[in-house]
Amino acid sequence: MSELIIETKNLTKKFGATRVVNHVDMQVKKGEIYGFLGPNGAGKTTTIRMLLGLARPSKGSIHMFGKDIRKEKLAILRKVGSLVEYPSYYGHLTARENLEAVRVLLDVPKSRIDEVLSIVRLTKDAKRPVKGFSLGMKQRLGIATALLGNPELLILDEPTNGLDPSGILEMRELIKSMPKEHGITIVVSSHLLSEIDQMATQVGIITKGRIIFQDSIHKLREQASSSIKLTVNDVEAAWKTLLSNGFTTDLVQNNIYIDNGTDDHVAAIVKSLVEHDFSIYRVEEQKKSLEEIFLELTGKEGGLL
Amino acid sequence: MAALFKSEFYKLRKSSIWLLIFVSPLLSFFIGLLESNEVPQYEGVQWVTSLGMMTIGHAILFLPLLTGVFASFVCRYEHAGGGWKQLLTMPVHRGNIYIAKMLLVALLIGLTQLLFVVALLVIGWIKGFPGDIPWDVIGSSIAGGWLACMPLLALQLFVSVAWSSFAAPLAINVIFTIPNILIINSERFGPYYPWAQPFLLMMPDSSESFGALNTSATTLFIVIIGGFVVFFLAGLFYFKRKEI
């Protein structure tokens, strides 16, 4: 069992009577990219705000780096870089000045500014006022700010929000390179499964304030149960024949489907069809996409993709 | 704390709002310059009468307004670009952020006051006022005016932190500043009205004493310090608990 960077227990946040975050037990291991996934309004941002001490939990505890956030908040925040929802910036300052205003607080050497600027490739635009930046550039500046204090944990809330496809790709590559190159643990939230699928090693799925799945991305993929699709000449007759021979199959849109069939089971069905002189055109495996699993888990709610 | 103040100062310096510290001293300079106090009865006390004349516009209108503008402004760039979120996830105490912002505004008001003195000295030099400058009168007037801005500053900072709008705290400030002209005449309400306090403490009490100017300095100090403590603690408590 590797070291836990974030561990929440029964984390709950109430706004009035509604529990926006409901008994969340989040566990993030060192060196992982933890994809925090959920539809809009599921409680992702609220959870992240509590992790960063911006909001106070109604109930439950948060431990980060083994420390209680209520007791050692500043020591924790010292090791965390964050970007919450929209990038924060001072419009009247240039990119470099923005970083300088933060650098003074973090007490890191001035050279670090050039380093983070080059990581997010803003060196050329460093002398321009940020109010003239595109959203993508602001987002990159936000990442640069988050990286400024050499954090051990990076919390990024919807970092690809509002970015164009090339910006998204860039951001993804950047995020993926962090744990390898700098040993940083990352929590990245998104409402897009494809995003998480392409970068995360661990996944936590939250919906209506509850975590409904938390494990490695491989475990999530394994849940993608497969079925075998058969295309034959006379579907109706074939289905009836199979039924009379004791094989239960599904007839959907002129195809026969075998759910969770073992190899032997599939072989027996095919054999039976051949013996009854049906022409078998195709035998295909149909895997459920992660998309469908996600929709199943979250109960087909919220606008997705 | 030092780092916080440095960072706050850096953010402010790069904006142009600090230039406002010149506005009131400049206007007061022209008022003082145009005023003719070459009447025999003012002979020998021109420094104080000029100070009095200049104080009227400066302390009734500009000091309360500037206090509000500066307080709003040090919060404005945090509200506008989501700066609070970033600032509050830095390894710094929330209370210290609040205090740093307050000190910064106090510093700006202080600079305004110093420039105001400079304006008075230049006028005296141009007009050839008698050589012995009454530093005690000028000093207590300037320091008093600055001190009297503190409750107002605490109140305005509280409002500015609470409201993400830049205009709303300013509008409130203007609405409460305008009646100043009447309220300073009231012996009953004047001393307790945060917007009137800068004038009451800044006005040198040599010339005509009217309205609330009769209130004893002790009462004023108690009201001002009391008001500051109440507004400051309320704002600090609010800010420490505020959810971003």
CSV table of C-alpha atoms in Angstrom, one decimal, chain A residues 41-301:
chain,number,residue,atom,x,y,z
A,41,GLY,CA,-23.0,20.0,-10.3
A,42,ALA,CA,-22.0,16.6,-8.8
A,43,GLY,CA,-19.9,18.2,-6.1
A,44,LYS,CA,-16.4,18.1,-7.6
A,45,THR,CA,-15.6,21.8,-7.2
A,46,THR,CA,-17.1,21.9,-3.7
A,47,THR,CA,-14.9,18.9,-2.7
A,48,ILE,CA,-11.8,20.6,-4.2
A,49,ARG,CA,-12.6,23.8,-2.4
A,50,MET,CA,-12.8,22.0,0.9
A,51,LEU,CA,-9.4,20.3,0.1
A,52,LEU,CA,-7.9,23.7,-0.4
A,53,GLY,CA,-9.4,25.2,2.7
A,54,LEU,CA,-11.5,27.7,0.7
A,55,ALA,CA,-14.7,26.2,2.1
A,56,ARG,CA,-15.3,24.5,5.5
A,57,PRO,CA,-16.6,20.9,5.6
A,58,SER,CA,-20.0,20.5,7.4
A,59,LYS,CA,-18.8,17.1,8.6
A,60,GLY,CA,-16.0,14.7,8.2
A,61,SER,CA,-12.2,15.1,8.1
A,62,ILE,CA,-9.5,15.8,5.5
A,63,HIS,CA,-6.0,14.6,5.9
A,64,MET,CA,-3.3,15.6,3.4
A,65,PHE,CA,0.3,14.4,3.6
A,66,GLY,CA,-0.9,12.7,6.8
A,67,LYS,CA,-1.8,16.1,8.4
A,68,ASP,CA,-5.2,17.3,9.5
A,69,ILE,CA,-6.2,20.3,7.5
A,70,ARG,CA,-7.9,21.9,10.5
A,71,LYS,CA,-4.7,21.9,12.4
A,72,GLU,CA,-1.9,22.4,9.9
A,73,LYS,CA,-3.6,24.1,7.0
A,74,LEU,CA,-0.6,26.4,6.1
A,75,ALA,CA,1.9,23.5,6.2
A,76,ILE,CA,-0.4,21.6,3.8
A,77,LEU,CA,-1.1,24.5,1.5
A,78,ARG,CA,2.7,25.1,1.2
A,79,LYS,CA,3.0,21.8,-0.7
A,80,VAL,CA,-0.1,22.2,-2.8
A,81,GLY,CA,-0.5,24.0,-6.1
A,82,SER,CA,-4.0,24.6,-7.4
A,83,LEU,CA,-6.2,25.9,-10.2
A,84,VAL,CA,-9.8,26.1,-9.3
A,85,GLU,CA,-12.4,26.4,-12.1
A,86,TYR,CA,-11.3,29.6,-13.8
A,87,PRO,CA,-7.7,30.8,-13.7
A,88,SER,CA,-7.0,33.5,-11.2
A,89,TYR,CA,-5.1,36.5,-12.5
A,90,TYR,CA,-4.5,40.2,-12.0
A,91,GLY,CA,-5.5,41.8,-15.3
A,92,HIS,CA,-3.5,44.9,-14.8
A,93,LEU,CA,-0.2,43.0,-14.3
A,94,THR,CA,1.8,41.1,-16.9
A,95,ALA,CA,2.3,37.4,-16.7
A,96,ARG,CA,5.7,37.8,-15.1
A,97,GLU,CA,4.3,40.4,-12.6
A,98,ASN,CA,1.4,38.0,-11.7
A,99,LEU,CA,3.9,35.3,-10.9
A,100,GLU,CA,6.1,37.8,-9.0
A,101,ALA,CA,3.1,38.8,-6.8
A,102,VAL,CA,2.7,35.1,-5.8
A,103,ARG,CA,6.4,34.3,-5.7
A,104,VAL,CA,6.9,36.8,-2.9
A,105,LEU,CA,4.3,34.9,-0.8
A,106,LEU,CA,5.9,31.5,-1.5
A,107,ASP,CA,9.4,32.7,-1.0
A,108,VAL,CA,11.0,30.8,-3.9
A,109,PRO,CA,13.9,32.2,-5.9
A,110,LYS,CA,13.2,34.5,-8.8
A,111,SER,CA,14.6,32.1,-11.3
A,112,ARG,CA,11.6,29.8,-10.6
A,113,ILE,CA,9.5,32.3,-12.5
A,114,ASP,CA,11.4,31.7,-15.7
A,115,GLU,CA,11.3,28.0,-15.2
A,116,VAL,CA,7.5,27.8,-14.8
A,117,LEU,CA,7.0,30.3,-17.7
A,118,SER,CA,9.0,28.0,-20.0
A,119,ILE,CA,7.1,24.9,-18.7
A,120,VAL,CA,3.8,26.4,-19.9
A,121,ARG,CA,5.5,28.1,-22.8
A,122,LEU,CA,4.6,31.6,-22.0
A,123,THR,CA,8.1,33.0,-22.0
A,124,LYS,CA,7.4,35.0,-25.1
A,125,ASP,CA,4.3,36.6,-23.8
A,126,ALA,CA,5.6,37.2,-20.3
A,127,LYS,CA,5.7,41.0,-20.6
A,128,ARG,CA,2.1,41.5,-21.8
A,129,PRO,CA,-0.7,42.5,-19.5
A,130,VAL,CA,-2.8,39.4,-18.7
A,131,LYS,CA,-6.1,41.1,-19.5
A,132,GLY,CA,-5.2,40.8,-23.2
A,133,PHE,CA,-4.6,37.0,-22.9
A,134,SER,CA,-6.8,34.4,-24.4
A,135,LEU,CA,-8.5,32.0,-22.1
A,136,GLY,CA,-6.0,29.3,-23.0
A,137,MET,CA,-3.1,31.5,-22.1
A,138,LYS,CA,-4.7,32.5,-18.8
A,139,GLN,CA,-5.2,28.8,-18.1
A,140,ARG,CA,-1.5,28.2,-18.8
A,141,LEU,CA,-0.6,31.1,-16.5
A,142,GLY,CA,-2.8,29.5,-13.9
A,143,ILE,CA,-0.9,26.2,-14.2
A,144,ALA,CA,2.4,28.2,-14.0
A,145,THR,CA,1.2,29.8,-10.8
A,146,ALA,CA,0.2,26.4,-9.4
A,147,LEU,CA,3.7,25.1,-10.2
A,148,LEU,CA,5.5,28.1,-8.8
A,149,GLY,CA,6.0,26.8,-5.3
A,150,ASN,CA,7.4,23.4,-6.4
A,151,PRO,CA,4.3,21.6,-5.1
A,152,GLU,CA,4.1,17.9,-4.2
A,153,LEU,CA,0.4,17.9,-5.0
A,154,LEU,CA,-1.3,19.6,-7.9
A,155,ILE,CA,-5.1,20.1,-7.7
A,156,LEU,CA,-6.5,21.1,-11.1
A,157,ASP,CA,-10.2,21.7,-11.4
A,158,GLU,CA,-11.5,21.4,-14.9
A,159,PRO,CA,-8.1,22.5,-16.4
A,160,THR,CA,-9.2,22.0,-20.0
A,161,ASN,CA,-12.4,24.1,-19.6
A,162,GLY,CA,-12.6,26.5,-22.5
A,163,LEU,CA,-9.5,25.4,-24.3
A,164,ASP,CA,-9.4,24.6,-28.0
A,165,PRO,CA,-8.4,21.1,-29.1
A,166,SER,CA,-4.7,21.9,-29.4
A,167,GLY,CA,-4.8,23.6,-26.0
A,168,ILE,CA,-6.5,20.5,-24.5
A,169,LEU,CA,-3.9,18.2,-26.0
A,170,GLU,CA,-1.1,20.5,-24.7
A,171,MET,CA,-2.6,20.6,-21.3
A,172,ARG,CA,-3.0,16.8,-21.2
A,173,GLU,CA,0.6,16.2,-22.2
A,174,LEU,CA,1.7,18.6,-19.6
A,175,ILE,CA,-0.3,16.9,-16.9
A,176,LYS,CA,0.9,13.5,-17.9
A,177,SER,CA,4.5,14.5,-17.8
A,178,MET,CA,4.3,15.9,-14.2
A,179,PRO,CA,4.4,12.7,-12.2
A,180,LYS,CA,7.2,11.2,-14.3
A,181,GLU,CA,9.4,14.3,-14.4
A,182,HIS,CA,8.8,15.9,-11.1
A,183,GLY,CA,7.2,13.2,-8.9
A,184,ILE,CA,4.1,15.3,-8.4
A,185,THR,CA,0.8,13.8,-7.4
A,186,ILE,CA,-2.1,15.2,-9.4
A,187,VAL,CA,-5.8,15.5,-8.8
A,188,VAL,CA,-7.6,16.5,-12.0
A,189,SER,CA,-11.3,17.0,-12.2
A,190,SER,CA,-13.4,16.9,-15.3
A,191,HIS,CA,-16.9,16.2,-16.5
A,192,LEU,CA,-15.5,14.6,-19.6
A,193,LEU,CA,-14.8,10.9,-19.4
A,194,SER,CA,-12.5,10.9,-22.4
A,195,GLU,CA,-10.3,13.5,-20.7
A,196,ILE,CA,-9.9,11.4,-17.6
A,197,ASP,CA,-9.5,8.2,-19.7
A,198,GLN,CA,-6.5,9.7,-21.5
A,199,MET,CA,-4.5,10.8,-18.5
A,200,ALA,CA,-5.7,9.3,-15.2
A,201,THR,CA,-4.3,6.3,-13.5
A,202,GLN,CA,-6.9,6.3,-10.7
A,203,VAL,CA,-10.5,7.3,-11.1
A,204,GLY,CA,-13.0,8.6,-8.6
A,205,ILE,CA,-16.5,9.1,-9.9
A,206,ILE,CA,-18.8,11.4,-8.1
A,207,THR,CA,-22.5,12.0,-8.7
A,208,LYS,CA,-25.0,13.8,-6.6
A,209,GLY,CA,-22.3,14.3,-4.0
A,210,ARG,CA,-21.5,10.7,-3.5
A,211,ILE,CA,-18.5,8.7,-4.7
A,212,ILE,CA,-19.8,5.8,-6.6
A,213,PHE,CA,-16.6,4.4,-8.0
A,214,GLN,CA,-13.0,4.7,-6.8
A,215,ASP,CA,-10.3,2.5,-8.2
A,216,SER,CA,-7.7,2.3,-10.9
A,217,ILE,CA,-8.7,3.1,-14.5
A,218,HIS,CA,-8.1,-0.5,-15.4
A,219,LYS,CA,-10.7,-1.7,-13.0
A,220,LEU,CA,-13.1,0.6,-14.6
A,221,ARG,CA,-12.3,-0.7,-18.0
A,222,GLU,CA,-12.8,-4.3,-16.8
A,223,GLN,CA,-16.3,-3.4,-15.8
A,224,ALA,CA,-16.9,-3.0,-19.5
A,225,SER,CA,-18.7,-6.3,-19.9
A,226,SER,CA,-18.8,-7.6,-23.4
A,227,SER,CA,-21.4,-9.4,-25.4
A,228,ILE,CA,-21.2,-11.4,-28.6
A,229,LYS,CA,-23.2,-10.2,-31.6
A,230,LEU,CA,-24.3,-12.7,-34.3
A,231,THR,CA,-25.4,-11.8,-37.7
A,232,VAL,CA,-27.2,-14.6,-39.5
A,233,ASN,CA,-29.5,-15.0,-42.6
A,234,ASP,CA,-32.9,-15.7,-41.0
A,235,VAL,CA,-32.7,-14.0,-37.7
A,236,GLU,CA,-36.1,-14.8,-36.4
A,237,ALA,CA,-36.0,-18.5,-37.2
A,238,ALA,CA,-32.5,-18.7,-35.8
A,239,TRP,CA,-33.5,-17.1,-32.5
A,240,LYS,CA,-36.4,-19.5,-32.2
A,241,THR,CA,-34.3,-22.5,-33.0
A,242,LEU,CA,-31.8,-21.5,-30.4
A,243,LEU,CA,-34.6,-21.1,-27.8
A,244,SER,CA,-36.0,-24.5,-28.6
A,245,ASN,CA,-32.5,-25.9,-28.1
A,246,GLY,CA,-32.2,-24.3,-24.7
A,247,PHE,CA,-30.1,-21.2,-25.5
A,248,THR,CA,-31.4,-17.9,-24.3
A,249,THR,CA,-30.3,-15.1,-26.5
A,250,ASP,CA,-31.5,-11.5,-27.2
A,251,LEU,CA,-32.9,-10.5,-30.5
A,252,VAL,CA,-32.2,-6.8,-31.1
A,253,GLN,CA,-32.5,-5.1,-34.5
A,254,ASN,CA,-32.0,-8.2,-36.6
A,255,ASN,CA,-29.0,-9.3,-34.6
A,256,ILE,CA,-28.7,-12.0,-32.0
A,257,TYR,CA,-26.8,-11.0,-28.8
A,258,ILE,CA,-25.2,-13.3,-26.3
A,259,ASP,CA,-24.6,-11.7,-23.0
A,260,ASN,CA,-21.7,-12.7,-20.8
A,261,GLY,CA,-21.1,-15.8,-22.8
A,262,THR,CA,-18.1,-18.0,-22.0
A,263,ASP,CA,-16.1,-19.2,-25.0
A,264,ASP,CA,-17.7,-22.7,-24.7
A,265,HIS,CA,-21.2,-21.3,-24.6
A,266,VAL,CA,-20.6,-19.2,-27.7
A,267,ALA,CA,-19.1,-22.1,-29.5
A,268,ALA,CA,-22.1,-24.3,-28.6
A,269,ILE,CA,-24.5,-21.7,-30.0
A,270,VAL,CA,-22.5,-21.3,-33.2
A,271,LYS,CA,-22.4,-25.1,-33.6
A,272,SER,CA,-26.1,-25.4,-33.0
A,273,LEU,CA,-26.8,-22.8,-35.7
A,274,VAL,CA,-24.5,-24.4,-38.2
A,275,GLU,CA,-26.2,-27.8,-37.6
A,276,HIS,CA,-29.5,-26.2,-38.4
A,277,ASP,CA,-28.2,-24.9,-41.7
A,278,PHE,CA,-28.2,-21.2,-40.9
A,279,SER,CA,-25.6,-19.0,-42.6
A,280,ILE,CA,-23.5,-17.1,-40.1
A,281,TYR,CA,-22.2,-13.9,-41.5
A,282,ARG,CA,-20.5,-12.4,-38.5
A,283,VAL,CA,-19.6,-13.3,-34.9
A,284,GLU,CA,-18.4,-10.1,-33.2
A,285,GLU,CA,-17.5,-9.1,-29.7
A,286,GLN,CA,-19.2,-5.9,-28.6
A,287,LYS,CA,-17.5,-4.1,-25.8
A,288,LYS,CA,-19.4,-1.5,-23.8
A,289,SER,CA,-17.5,1.7,-24.0
A,290,LEU,CA,-16.4,3.6,-20.9
A,291,GLU,CA,-18.9,6.2,-21.9
A,292,GLU,CA,-21.7,3.7,-21.4
A,293,ILE,CA,-20.4,2.5,-18.1
A,294,PHE,CA,-20.1,6.0,-16.9
A,295,LEU,CA,-23.7,6.8,-18.0
A,296,GLU,CA,-24.8,3.6,-16.2
A,297,LEU,CA,-23.0,4.5,-13.1
A,298,THR,CA,-24.2,8.1,-13.0
A,299,GLY,CA,-27.7,7.2,-13.9
A,300,LYS,CA,-27.8,8.9,-17.3
A,301,GLU,CA,-27.9,12.4,-15.8
